[in-house]
mmCIF file of C-alpha atoms in Angstrom:
data_model
loop_
_atom_site.group_PDB
_atom_site.id
_atom_site.type_symbol
_atom_site.label_atom_id
_atom_site.label_comp_id
_atom_site.label_asym_id
_atom_site.label_seq_id
_atom_site.Cartn_x
_atom_site.Cartn_y
_atom_site.Cartn_z
ATOM 1 C CA ASP A 1 27.418 -3.075 59.439
ATOM 2 C CA THR A 2 25.344 -6.237 58.521
ATOM 3 C CA ILE A 3 21.439 -5.480 58.914
ATOM 4 C CA THR A 4 18.853 -7.999 58.155
ATOM 5 C CA VAL A 5 15.051 -6.976 58.454
ATOM 6 C CA ARG A 6 12.930 -10.184 58.512
ATOM 7 C CA ASP A 7 9.610 -8.051 58.993
ATOM 8 C CA THR A 8 8.353 -4.812 59.872
ATOM 9 C CA GLY A 9 5.196 -3.273 61.230
ATOM 10 C CA ALA A 10 3.491 -0.047 59.616
ATOM 11 C CA VAL A 11 6.499 2.093 59.176
ATOM 12 C CA ALA A 12 10.096 1.201 59.304
ATOM 13 C CA THR A 13 13.349 3.288 58.494
ATOM 14 C CA ILE A 14 16.832 1.683 58.006
ATOM 15 C CA ASP A 15 20.066 3.834 57.943
ATOM 16 C CA GLY A 16 23.514 2.061 57.353
ATOM 17 C CA GLY A 17 25.343 5.322 58.269
ATOM 18 C CA SER A 18 29.078 5.116 57.159
ATOM 19 C CA GLY A 19 31.097 2.063 56.287
ATOM 20 C CA SER A 20 30.442 -0.867 53.661
ATOM 21 C CA ASP A 21 27.118 -2.045 54.851
ATOM 22 C CA THR A 22 24.968 -5.217 53.918
ATOM 23 C CA ILE A 23 21.276 -4.748 54.414
ATOM 24 C CA THR A 24 18.877 -7.389 53.743
ATOM 25 C CA ILE A 25 15.054 -6.804 53.736
ATOM 26 C CA ALA A 26 13.318 -10.133 54.067
ATOM 27 C CA ASN A 27 9.844 -8.528 54.192
ATOM 28 C CA THR A 28 8.209 -4.987 55.075
ATOM 29 C CA GLY A 29 5.080 -3.359 56.365
ATOM 30 C CA ALA A 30 3.307 -0.477 54.598
ATOM 31 C CA VAL A 31 6.084 1.836 54.429
ATOM 32 C CA MET A 32 9.908 1.123 54.314
ATOM 33 C CA THR A 33 12.695 3.266 53.890
ATOM 34 C CA VAL A 34 16.331 2.415 53.473
ATOM 35 C CA ARG A 35 19.443 4.609 53.423
ATOM 36 C CA ALA A 36 22.759 3.079 52.858
ATOM 37 C CA GLY A 37 24.676 5.837 53.713
ATOM 38 C CA MET A 38 28.438 6.449 52.740
ATOM 39 C CA ASP A 39 30.724 3.989 51.333
ATOM 40 C CA ASN A 40 30.161 0.879 49.033
ATOM 41 C CA ASP A 41 26.962 -0.960 50.318
ATOM 42 C CA VAL A 42 25.211 -4.040 49.522
ATOM 43 C CA ILE A 43 21.179 -3.913 49.576
ATOM 44 C CA HIS A 44 18.989 -7.002 48.969
ATOM 45 C CA VAL A 45 15.240 -6.311 48.848
ATOM 46 C CA GLN A 46 13.506 -9.571 48.881
ATOM 47 C CA LYS A 47 9.864 -8.800 49.643
ATOM 48 C CA THR A 48 7.769 -5.631 50.355
ATOM 49 C CA GLY A 49 4.192 -5.155 51.581
ATOM 50 C CA GLY A 50 3.753 -1.415 50.419
ATOM 51 C CA VAL A 51 5.720 1.792 49.602
ATOM 52 C CA ALA A 52 9.502 1.341 49.813
ATOM 53 C CA SER A 53 12.289 3.897 49.265
ATOM 54 C CA ILE A 54 15.802 2.604 48.842
ATOM 55 C CA ASP A 55 18.658 5.137 48.653
ATOM 56 C CA GLY A 56 22.420 3.920 48.169
ATOM 57 C CA GLY A 57 23.926 7.343 49.345
ATOM 58 C CA SER A 58 27.441 7.916 48.401
ATOM 59 C CA GLY A 59 29.759 4.836 47.174
ATOM 60 C CA ASN A 60 29.718 2.195 44.637
ATOM 61 C CA ASP A 61 26.399 0.437 45.677
ATOM 62 C CA ALA A 62 24.790 -2.971 44.715
ATOM 63 C CA ILE A 63 21.269 -3.160 44.967
ATOM 64 C CA ARG A 64 19.304 -6.355 44.289
ATOM 65 C CA LEU A 65 15.476 -6.699 44.058
ATOM 66 C CA GLY A 66 14.134 -10.385 44.296
ATOM 67 C CA SER A 67 13.574 -13.376 46.623
ATOM 68 C CA GLY A 68 16.213 -15.601 47.601
ATOM 69 C CA VAL A 69 14.971 -18.137 45.074
ATOM 70 C CA GLY A 70 15.090 -15.509 42.170
ATOM 71 C CA THR A 71 11.605 -14.189 41.904
ATOM 72 C CA VAL A 72 10.367 -10.847 42.150
ATOM 73 C CA ASP A 73 6.477 -11.911 42.674
ATOM 74 C CA GLY A 74 6.769 -10.820 46.635
ATOM 75 C CA ILE A 75 7.611 -7.250 45.839
ATOM 76 C CA ASP A 76 4.234 -5.428 46.251
ATOM 77 C CA GLY A 77 3.705 -2.000 46.032
ATOM 78 C CA MET A 78 5.437 1.162 44.809
ATOM 79 C CA LEU A 79 9.332 0.852 44.931
ATOM 80 C CA THR A 80 11.760 3.799 44.284
ATOM 81 C CA VAL A 81 15.613 2.854 44.242
ATOM 82 C CA ASN A 82 17.923 5.849 43.965
ATOM 83 C CA GLY A 83 21.387 4.726 43.671
ATOM 84 C CA GLY A 84 22.703 7.963 44.858
ATOM 85 C CA VAL A 85 26.650 9.362 44.179
ATOM 86 C CA GLY A 86 29.004 6.735 42.764
ATOM 87 C CA THR A 87 28.898 3.762 40.239
ATOM 88 C CA ASP A 88 25.810 1.886 41.326
ATOM 89 C CA THR A 89 24.230 -1.115 40.049
ATOM 90 C CA LEU A 90 20.679 -2.339 40.110
ATOM 91 C CA VAL A 91 19.931 -6.078 39.621
ATOM 92 C CA ILE A 92 16.203 -7.262 38.981
ATOM 93 C CA ASP A 93 16.481 -10.964 39.790
ATOM 94 C CA ASP A 94 13.741 -12.992 38.378
ATOM 95 C CA SER A 95 16.081 -15.630 37.187
ATOM 96 C CA LEU A 96 14.220 -18.666 38.626
ATOM 97 C CA ASP A 97 10.662 -17.782 37.848
ATOM 98 C CA THR A 98 9.014 -20.443 35.711
ATOM 99 C CA THR A 99 5.772 -18.594 34.657
ATOM 100 C CA ALA A 100 5.610 -16.717 31.436
ATOM 101 C CA ASN A 101 5.844 -13.026 32.384
ATOM 102 C CA THR A 102 4.992 -9.534 30.673
ATOM 103 C CA GLY A 103 7.332 -6.780 31.595
ATOM 104 C CA VAL A 104 8.240 -3.187 30.353
ATOM 105 C CA LEU A 105 11.387 -1.274 30.816
ATOM 106 C CA SER A 106 11.790 2.509 30.331
ATOM 107 C CA SER A 107 14.525 4.852 31.250
ATOM 108 C CA ALA A 108 13.359 5.223 34.635
ATOM 109 C CA THR A 109 10.647 2.545 35.450
ATOM 110 C CA ILE A 110 10.196 -1.337 35.391
ATOM 111 C CA ASP A 111 6.821 -2.783 35.305
ATOM 112 C CA GLY A 112 5.411 -6.218 35.232
ATOM 113 C CA LEU A 113 7.535 -9.421 35.709
ATOM 114 C CA GLY A 114 5.598 -10.304 39.128
ATOM 115 C CA PHE A 115 5.891 -6.513 40.555
ATOM 116 C CA THR A 116 2.350 -5.365 41.482
ATOM 117 C CA GLY A 117 3.512 -1.647 41.453
ATOM 118 C CA THR A 118 5.682 0.619 39.363
ATOM 119 C CA THR A 119 9.492 0.192 40.171
ATOM 120 C CA THR A 120 11.353 3.487 39.875
ATOM 121 C CA TYR A 121 15.055 3.632 39.439
ATOM 122 C CA LEU A 122 17.317 6.766 39.010
ATOM 123 C CA ALA A 123 21.042 7.666 39.526
ATOM 124 C CA MET A 124 21.973 4.275 38.311
ATOM 125 C CA GLU A 125 25.031 3.406 36.305
ATOM 126 C CA ALA A 126 23.993 -0.136 35.463
ATOM 127 C CA VAL A 127 20.880 -1.834 35.418
ATOM 128 C CA GLU A 128 20.639 -5.697 35.124
ATOM 129 C CA ILE A 129 17.612 -7.779 34.620
ATOM 130 C CA GLU A 130 17.384 -11.609 34.883
ATOM 131 C CA LEU A 131 14.324 -13.130 33.436
ATOM 132 C CA GLY A 132 13.183 -16.791 34.295
ATOM 133 C CA SER A 133 12.403 -19.808 32.257
ATOM 134 C CA GLY A 134 8.903 -18.799 31.003
ATOM 135 C CA ALA A 135 7.976 -17.803 27.620
ATOM 136 C CA ASP A 136 8.200 -14.092 28.630
ATOM 137 C CA ASP A 137 7.146 -10.907 26.910
ATOM 138 C CA PHE A 138 9.362 -8.126 27.438
ATOM 139 C CA THR A 139 9.438 -4.498 25.865
ATOM 140 C CA VAL A 140 12.193 -1.985 26.282
ATOM 141 C CA VAL A 141 10.723 1.475 25.669
ATOM 142 C CA THR A 142 13.815 2.855 26.122
ATOM 143 C CA THR A 143 16.875 2.650 28.447
ATOM 144 C CA HIS A 144 18.528 4.773 30.915
ATOM 145 C CA THR A 145 21.859 6.670 29.911
ATOM 146 C CA GLY A 146 24.109 4.038 31.598
ATOM 147 C CA THR A 147 24.509 0.410 31.032
ATOM 148 C CA THR A 148 21.738 -2.116 30.571
ATOM 149 C CA TRP A 149 21.938 -5.861 30.538
ATOM 150 C CA ILE A 150 19.052 -7.897 30.036
ATOM 151 C CA ASP A 151 19.080 -11.865 30.173
ATOM 152 C CA GLY A 152 15.983 -13.643 28.955
ATOM 153 C CA GLY A 153 16.891 -16.891 30.278
ATOM 154 C CA ALA A 154 15.391 -20.126 29.171
ATOM 155 C CA GLY A 155 11.907 -20.116 27.250
ATOM 156 C CA ALA A 156 10.888 -18.923 24.005
ATOM 157 C CA ASP A 157 10.630 -15.349 24.722
ATOM 158 C CA ALA A 158 9.403 -12.192 22.911
ATOM 159 C CA ILE A 159 11.687 -9.078 23.298
ATOM 160 C CA GLU A 160 11.013 -5.840 21.567
ATOM 161 C CA VAL A 161 13.713 -3.020 21.856
ATOM 162 C CA GLN A 162 11.811 0.288 20.760
ATOM 163 C CA ARG A 163 14.906 2.485 21.609
ATOM 164 C CA THR A 164 18.051 2.918 23.776
ATOM 165 C CA SER A 165 19.615 6.003 25.411
ATOM 166 C CA GLY A 166 22.794 3.964 26.681
ATOM 167 C CA ILE A 167 24.546 0.916 25.979
ATOM 168 C CA LEU A 168 22.438 -2.252 25.783
ATOM 169 C CA THR A 169 23.408 -5.874 26.043
ATOM 170 C CA LEU A 170 20.520 -8.458 25.404
ATOM 171 C CA ASP A 171 20.975 -12.010 25.620
ATOM 172 C CA GLY A 172 18.140 -14.068 24.575
ATOM 173 C CA GLY A 173 19.150 -17.271 26.261
ATOM 174 C CA ALA A 174 17.998 -20.741 25.926
ATOM 175 C CA ASP A 175 15.245 -21.688 23.505
ATOM 176 C CA GLY A 176 13.906 -20.020 20.259
ATOM 177 C CA ASP A 177 13.633 -16.360 21.009
ATOM 178 C CA THR A 178 11.885 -13.733 18.923
ATOM 179 C CA ILE A 179 14.070 -10.228 19.220
ATOM 180 C CA ASP A 180 12.644 -7.340 17.399
ATOM 181 C CA VAL A 181 14.803 -4.090 17.384
ATOM 182 C CA LEU A 182 13.070 -1.052 16.344
ATOM 183 C CA ASP A 183 15.892 1.408 17.012
ATOM 184 C CA THR A 184 19.084 1.794 19.110
ATOM 185 C CA GLY A 185 20.866 5.122 19.830
ATOM 186 C CA ALA A 186 24.093 4.103 21.197
ATOM 187 C CA ILE A 187 26.271 0.857 21.436
ATOM 188 C CA ALA A 188 24.033 -2.328 21.393
ATOM 189 C CA THR A 189 24.606 -6.110 21.482
ATOM 190 C CA PHE A 190 21.988 -8.848 20.786
ATOM 191 C CA TYR A 191 22.747 -12.404 21.782
ATOM 192 C CA GLY A 192 20.239 -15.019 20.377
ATOM 193 C CA GLY A 193 21.617 -17.666 22.604
ATOM 194 C CA ALA A 194 20.804 -21.330 22.201
ATOM 195 C CA GLY A 195 17.821 -22.275 20.155
ATOM 196 C CA ASN A 196 16.522 -21.229 16.660
ATOM 197 C CA ASP A 197 16.271 -17.594 17.184
ATOM 198 C CA ALA A 198 14.568 -14.885 15.022
ATOM 199 C CA ILE A 199 16.181 -11.641 15.266
ATOM 200 C CA THR A 200 15.057 -8.573 13.362
ATOM 201 C CA VAL A 201 17.161 -5.247 13.334
ATOM 202 C CA ARG A 202 15.062 -2.218 11.753
ATOM 203 C CA ASP A 203 17.553 0.435 12.575
ATOM 204 C CA THR A 204 20.556 0.910 14.845
ATOM 205 C CA GLY A 205 22.572 3.617 16.266
ATOM 206 C CA ALA A 206 26.551 4.062 16.218
ATOM 207 C CA VAL A 207 27.681 0.523 16.890
ATOM 208 C CA ALA A 208 25.682 -2.594 16.711
ATOM 209 C CA THR A 209 26.553 -6.469 17.240
ATOM 210 C CA ILE A 210 24.457 -9.193 16.381
ATOM 211 C CA ASP A 211 25.254 -12.854 17.583
ATOM 212 C CA GLY A 212 22.956 -15.725 16.702
ATOM 213 C CA GLY A 213 24.586 -18.166 18.953
ATOM 214 C CA SER A 214 23.746 -21.801 18.589
ATOM 215 C CA GLY A 215 20.717 -23.083 16.593
ATOM 216 C CA GLU A 216 19.374 -22.280 13.168
ATOM 217 C CA ASP A 217 18.776 -18.578 13.400
ATOM 218 C CA THR A 218 17.191 -15.994 10.969
ATOM 219 C CA ILE A 219 18.602 -12.676 11.154
ATOM 220 C CA ILE A 220 16.989 -9.730 9.539
ATOM 221 C CA VAL A 221 18.885 -6.164 9.241
ATOM 222 C CA ARG A 222 16.725 -3.568 7.569
ATOM 223 C CA ASN A 223 19.064 -0.715 8.342
ATOM 224 C CA THR A 224 22.195 0.052 10.257
ATOM 225 C CA GLY A 225 24.233 2.791 11.717
ATOM 226 C CA ALA A 226 27.972 3.497 11.296
ATOM 227 C CA VAL A 227 29.222 0.039 12.222
ATOM 228 C CA ILE A 228 27.538 -3.353 12.391
ATOM 229 C CA THR A 229 28.677 -6.756 12.939
ATOM 230 C CA VAL A 230 26.586 -9.818 12.527
ATOM 231 C CA ARG A 231 27.867 -13.275 13.609
ATOM 232 C CA ALA A 232 25.512 -16.171 13.026
ATOM 233 C CA GLY A 233 27.109 -18.631 15.284
ATOM 234 C CA MET A 234 26.645 -22.429 14.872
ATOM 235 C CA ASP A 235 24.164 -24.488 12.712
ATOM 236 C CA ASN A 236 22.392 -23.600 9.404
ATOM 237 C CA ASP A 237 21.570 -19.831 9.688
ATOM 238 C CA VAL A 238 19.868 -17.296 7.230
ATOM 239 C CA ILE A 239 21.058 -13.688 7.262
ATOM 240 C CA HIS A 240 19.192 -10.999 5.237
ATOM 241 C CA VAL A 241 20.889 -7.471 5.145
ATOM 242 C CA GLN A 242 18.645 -5.043 3.359
ATOM 243 C CA LYS A 243 20.280 -1.655 3.950
ATOM 244 C CA THR A 244 23.410 -0.475 5.896
ATOM 245 C CA GLY A 245 24.700 2.972 6.735
ATOM 246 C CA GLY A 246 28.506 2.232 7.112
ATOM 247 C CA VAL A 247 30.732 -0.612 7.769
ATOM 248 C CA ALA A 248 29.296 -4.069 7.907
ATOM 249 C CA SER A 249 30.749 -7.236 8.714
ATOM 250 C CA ILE A 250 28.957 -10.575 8.408
ATOM 251 C CA ASP A 251 30.310 -13.912 9.786
ATOM 252 C CA GLY A 252 28.210 -16.949 9.073
ATOM 253 C CA GLY A 253 30.162 -19.257 11.503
ATOM 254 C CA SER A 254 29.625 -22.897 11.278
ATOM 255 C CA GLY A 255 27.021 -24.533 9.483
ATOM 256 C CA ASN A 256 25.337 -24.364 5.943
ATOM 257 C CA ASP A 257 24.341 -20.622 5.947
ATOM 258 C CA THR A 258 22.570 -18.385 3.448
ATOM 259 C CA ILE A 259 23.449 -14.617 3.427
ATOM 260 C CA ARG A 260 21.223 -12.404 1.199
ATOM 261 C CA LEU A 261 22.228 -8.888 0.432
ATOM 262 C CA GLY A 262 19.481 -6.551 -1.044
ATOM 263 C CA SER A 263 16.124 -5.054 -0.086
ATOM 264 C CA SER A 264 13.023 -7.022 0.052
ATOM 265 C CA ALA A 265 12.161 -5.477 -3.098
ATOM 266 C CA GLY A 266 15.295 -6.833 -4.547
ATOM 267 C CA VAL A 267 17.579 -3.780 -4.705
ATOM 268 C CA VAL A 268 20.912 -3.174 -3.566
ATOM 269 C CA ASP A 269 20.951 0.596 -3.818
ATOM 270 C CA GLY A 270 20.712 1.151 0.063
ATOM 271 C CA LEU A 271 23.863 -0.960 0.938
ATOM 272 C CA ASP A 272 26.131 1.924 1.608
ATOM 273 C CA GLY A 273 29.874 1.496 2.928
ATOM 274 C CA MET A 274 32.151 -1.553 3.072
ATOM 275 C CA ILE A 275 30.840 -4.791 3.423
ATOM 276 C CA THR A 276 32.535 -8.017 4.287
ATOM 277 C CA VAL A 277 30.848 -11.531 4.141
ATOM 278 C CA ASN A 278 32.818 -14.506 5.657
ATOM 279 C CA GLY A 279 30.848 -17.691 4.912
ATOM 280 C CA GLY A 280 32.735 -19.667 7.794
ATOM 281 C CA VAL A 281 32.809 -23.502 7.955
ATOM 282 C CA GLY A 282 30.196 -25.274 6.033
ATOM 283 C CA THR A 283 28.660 -25.016 2.460
ATOM 284 C CA ASP A 284 27.469 -21.330 2.440
ATOM 285 C CA THR A 285 25.714 -19.482 -0.181
ATOM 286 C CA LEU A 286 25.910 -15.645 -0.846
ATOM 287 C CA ILE A 287 22.810 -14.017 -2.756
ATOM 288 C CA VAL A 288 23.174 -10.581 -4.139
ATOM 289 C CA ASP A 289 19.842 -9.617 -5.046
ATOM 290 C CA ASP A 290 19.350 -6.666 -7.550
ATOM 291 C CA SER A 291 16.666 -8.337 -9.255
ATOM 292 C CA GLY A 292 14.051 -5.612 -8.828
ATOM 293 C CA ASP A 293 16.273 -2.797 -9.974
ATOM 294 C CA THR A 294 14.935 -1.142 -13.277
ATOM 295 C CA ALA A 295 17.923 1.137 -13.626
ATOM 296 C CA ALA A 296 20.950 0.397 -16.026
ATOM 297 C CA ASN A 297 23.790 -0.545 -13.617
ATOM 298 C CA THR A 298 27.578 -1.329 -14.053
ATOM 299 C CA GLY A 299 29.066 -4.009 -11.984
ATOM 300 C CA VAL A 300 32.357 -5.615 -11.547
ATOM 301 C CA LEU A 301 32.818 -9.248 -10.103
ATOM 302 C CA SER A 302 36.184 -10.477 -8.990
ATOM 303 C CA SER A 303 37.213 -13.679 -6.944
ATOM 304 C CA ALA A 304 36.740 -11.809 -3.650
ATOM 305 C CA THR A 305 34.958 -8.586 -4.438
ATOM 306 C CA ILE A 306 31.894 -7.196 -5.985
ATOM 307 C CA ASP A 307 31.561 -3.386 -7.103
ATOM 308 C CA GLY A 308 28.921 -1.279 -8.575
ATOM 309 C CA LEU A 309 25.308 -2.241 -9.122
ATOM 310 C CA GLY A 310 24.176 0.289 -6.548
ATOM 311 C CA PHE A 311 26.658 -0.638 -3.731
ATOM 312 C CA THR A 312 28.581 2.646 -2.964
ATOM 313 C CA GLY A 313 31.414 0.859 -1.395
ATOM 314 C CA THR A 314 33.163 -2.633 -2.268
ATOM 315 C CA THR A 315 31.672 -5.827 -0.974
ATOM 316 C CA THR A 316 34.189 -8.234 -0.005
ATOM 317 C CA TYR A 317 33.427 -12.084 0.245
ATOM 318 C CA LEU A 318 35.330 -15.255 1.288
ATOM 319 C CA ALA A 319 34.682 -18.800 2.261
ATOM 320 C CA ILE A 320 31.561 -18.843 0.206
ATOM 321 C CA GLU A 321 30.861 -22.066 -1.710
ATOM 322 C CA VAL A 322 27.938 -20.600 -3.987
ATOM 323 C CA LEU A 323 27.517 -16.975 -5.051
ATOM 324 C CA ASP A 324 24.395 -16.052 -6.829
ATOM 325 C CA ILE A 325 24.041 -12.653 -8.579
ATOM 326 C CA ALA A 326 20.717 -11.520 -9.881
ATOM 327 C CA LEU A 327 20.677 -8.252 -11.789
ATOM 328 C CA GLY A 328 17.555 -6.284 -12.767
ATOM 329 C CA SER A 329 15.541 -5.217 -15.718
ATOM 330 C CA GLY A 330 17.834 -2.400 -16.944
ATOM 331 C CA ASN A 331 20.507 -2.363 -19.624
ATOM 332 C CA ASP A 332 23.436 -3.550 -17.522
ATOM 333 C CA ARG A 333 26.958 -3.790 -18.051
ATOM 334 C CA PHE A 334 28.600 -6.519 -16.033
ATOM 335 C CA THR A 335 32.338 -7.665 -15.861
ATOM 336 C CA VAL A 336 33.596 -10.846 -14.586
ATOM 337 C CA VAL A 337 37.364 -10.223 -13.995
ATOM 338 C CA THR A 338 37.586 -13.788 -12.359
ATOM 339 C CA THR A 339 35.634 -15.938 -10.087
ATOM 340 C CA HIS A 340 36.144 -17.426 -6.885
ATOM 341 C CA THR A 341 36.931 -21.399 -6.772
ATOM 342 C CA GLY A 342 33.496 -22.386 -5.798
ATOM 343 C CA GLU A 343 30.283 -22.215 -7.861
ATOM 344 C CA THR A 344 29.205 -18.580 -9.580
ATOM 345 C CA ARG A 345 25.772 -18.145 -10.780
ATOM 346 C CA ILE A 346 24.834 -14.987 -12.488
ATOM 347 C CA ASP A 347 21.311 -13.995 -13.838
ATOM 348 C CA THR A 348 21.379 -10.589 -15.610
ATOM 349 C CA GLY A 349 17.508 -10.636 -15.917
ATOM 350 C CA ALA A 350 15.740 -8.685 -18.799
ATOM 351 C CA GLY A 351 17.154 -5.776 -20.633
ATOM 352 C CA ALA A 352 19.810 -5.492 -23.471
ATOM 353 C CA ASP A 353 22.980 -6.502 -21.213
ATOM 354 C CA THR A 354 26.382 -6.446 -21.939
ATOM 355 C CA VAL A 355 28.391 -9.099 -20.209
ATOM 356 C CA GLU A 356 32.467 -9.748 -20.152
ATOM 357 C CA VAL A 357 33.802 -13.112 -18.806
ATOM 358 C CA GLN A 358 37.582 -12.332 -18.696
ATOM 359 C CA ARG A 359 38.346 -15.253 -16.610
ATOM 360 C CA THR A 360 37.069 -17.902 -14.162
ATOM 361 C CA SER A 361 38.534 -20.158 -11.513
ATOM 362 C CA GLY A 362 35.183 -22.101 -10.756
ATOM 363 C CA ILE A 363 32.164 -23.200 -12.144
ATOM 364 C CA LEU A 364 30.319 -20.327 -13.894
ATOM 365 C CA THR A 365 26.518 -20.350 -14.928
ATOM 366 C CA LEU A 366 25.440 -17.169 -16.771
ATOM 367 C CA GLU A 367 21.960 -16.407 -17.701
ATOM 368 C CA THR A 368 21.135 -13.167 -19.680
ATOM 369 C CA GLY A 369 17.334 -13.630 -19.847
ATOM 370 C CA ASP A 370 15.286 -11.610 -22.370
ATOM 371 C CA GLY A 371 16.641 -8.892 -24.343
ATOM 372 C CA ASP A 372 19.220 -8.549 -27.056
ATOM 373 C CA ASP A 373 22.508 -9.389 -24.989
ATOM 374 C CA VAL A 374 26.204 -9.079 -25.830
ATOM 375 C CA ILE A 375 28.167 -11.756 -24.030
ATOM 376 C CA THR A 376 31.953 -12.208 -24.582
ATOM 377 C CA VAL A 377 33.887 -15.101 -22.929
ATOM 378 C CA ARG A 378 37.811 -14.541 -23.193
ATOM 379 C CA ASP A 379 39.127 -17.432 -20.925
ATOM 380 C CA THR A 380 37.676 -20.020 -18.521
ATOM 381 C CA ARG A 381 39.526 -22.567 -16.594
ATOM 382 C CA ALA A 382 36.534 -24.581 -15.208
ATOM 383 C CA GLU A 383 33.097 -25.496 -16.386
ATOM 384 C CA VAL A 384 30.850 -22.657 -17.847
ATOM 385 C CA THR A 385 27.416 -22.590 -19.219
ATOM 386 C CA VAL A 386 26.121 -19.492 -20.995
ATOM 387 C CA ASP A 387 22.254 -19.148 -21.704
ATOM 388 C CA GLY A 388 21.372 -16.271 -23.558
ATOM 389 C CA GLY A 389 17.630 -16.520 -23.230
ATOM 390 C CA ALA A 390 15.255 -15.054 -25.586
ATOM 391 C CA GLY A 391 16.229 -12.074 -27.914
ATOM 392 C CA ALA A 392 18.851 -11.488 -30.710
ATOM 393 C CA ASP A 393 21.970 -12.241 -28.574
ATOM 394 C CA THR A 394 25.629 -11.944 -29.732
ATOM 395 C CA ILE A 395 27.922 -14.466 -27.946
ATOM 396 C CA THR A 396 31.530 -14.239 -28.522
ATOM 397 C CA VAL A 397 33.995 -17.135 -27.366
ATOM 398 C CA ARG A 398 37.715 -16.352 -27.400
ATOM 399 C CA ASP A 399 38.837 -19.365 -25.342
ATOM 400 C CA THR A 400 37.598 -22.032 -23.204
ATOM 401 C CA GLY A 401 38.819 -24.527 -20.451
ATOM 402 C CA ALA A 402 37.471 -27.843 -19.634
ATOM 403 C CA VAL A 403 33.738 -28.024 -20.522
ATOM 404 C CA ALA A 404 32.030 -25.134 -21.992
ATOM 405 C CA THR A 405 28.055 -25.021 -22.888
ATOM 406 C CA PHE A 406 26.352 -22.152 -24.899
ATOM 407 C CA ARG A 407 22.720 -21.816 -25.508
#
């Protein structure tokens, strides 16, 4: 059946019965009840005037809230949507709203965005929320256990995700968005979209993916769960990974990217598990910041890997043009097995450090800072500069290549 209700009086009830029904509600009075019945139904509620109750019944139903021009402003009063039995989808369509809205999503309710009352949803397997082109402020308190998809649309949106209970996909859309993720409980994917976005992830659950999209994005990862993937996308991006809980993959994409590993206090001890950093296309810089570490560490650098220094697993790097490694104030022991073909800069900081350079393949600058340091250079195949800094340093050079400077 195809049922269209353009307006109702005080109380109205619609029952689609059996069959794949299409029910459109253009406007309602004080009380409206819609029961789709059996089979796969389509329900579109464009405007309500009071209390509305929608029950999808059995079957795989699609229920849409929003006018024919993509706004929810005309849906007034308390609204309850029950998907019923089957694989049901609820779509909140505010995609053509040009005003700046505030909205809140929980595991069972939606408030704001132009709704004058609370919209309650239950027995939904998928929830899709489409925001408009205004600079929206949207908060996800938590999600239901099914799948949730949020599209921020155009506009410089501020979206906060406090927690999730199911699978979440969040797309910031066009313009420069601010996305702040406090915690995720399951699988979560975050897209910055077009524009210069700021994405901060404070903690994640099992699996998380961050994609900055186009624009000069700033991505900060404070802590992760088992698996995290970060793709910066196009343009010149900044990525700062402070702590990881498992496998981490970082891809700078195109552009001149800066990727930093280490906490805000300059310690890499919280980076647990295997980490892979791919600079991608462009002139990319990888910074390993252990400058705030006071412990005596041991570390090993090769042309593609970094071990030790507090990392519990191997950090693999590739397509990096500049590698910066900053050690702390402890009496560190650092071995350079070889370097990559780009530029490598190592600052061992204060402390009586021991550094052995076995071989180089690119430009190397080594600064050992204050303290009585011991430096041994066995073989270099490119330009090398060694600055022992203050202290009674011992520098031993066994062989050098093209240009070598020792201070």
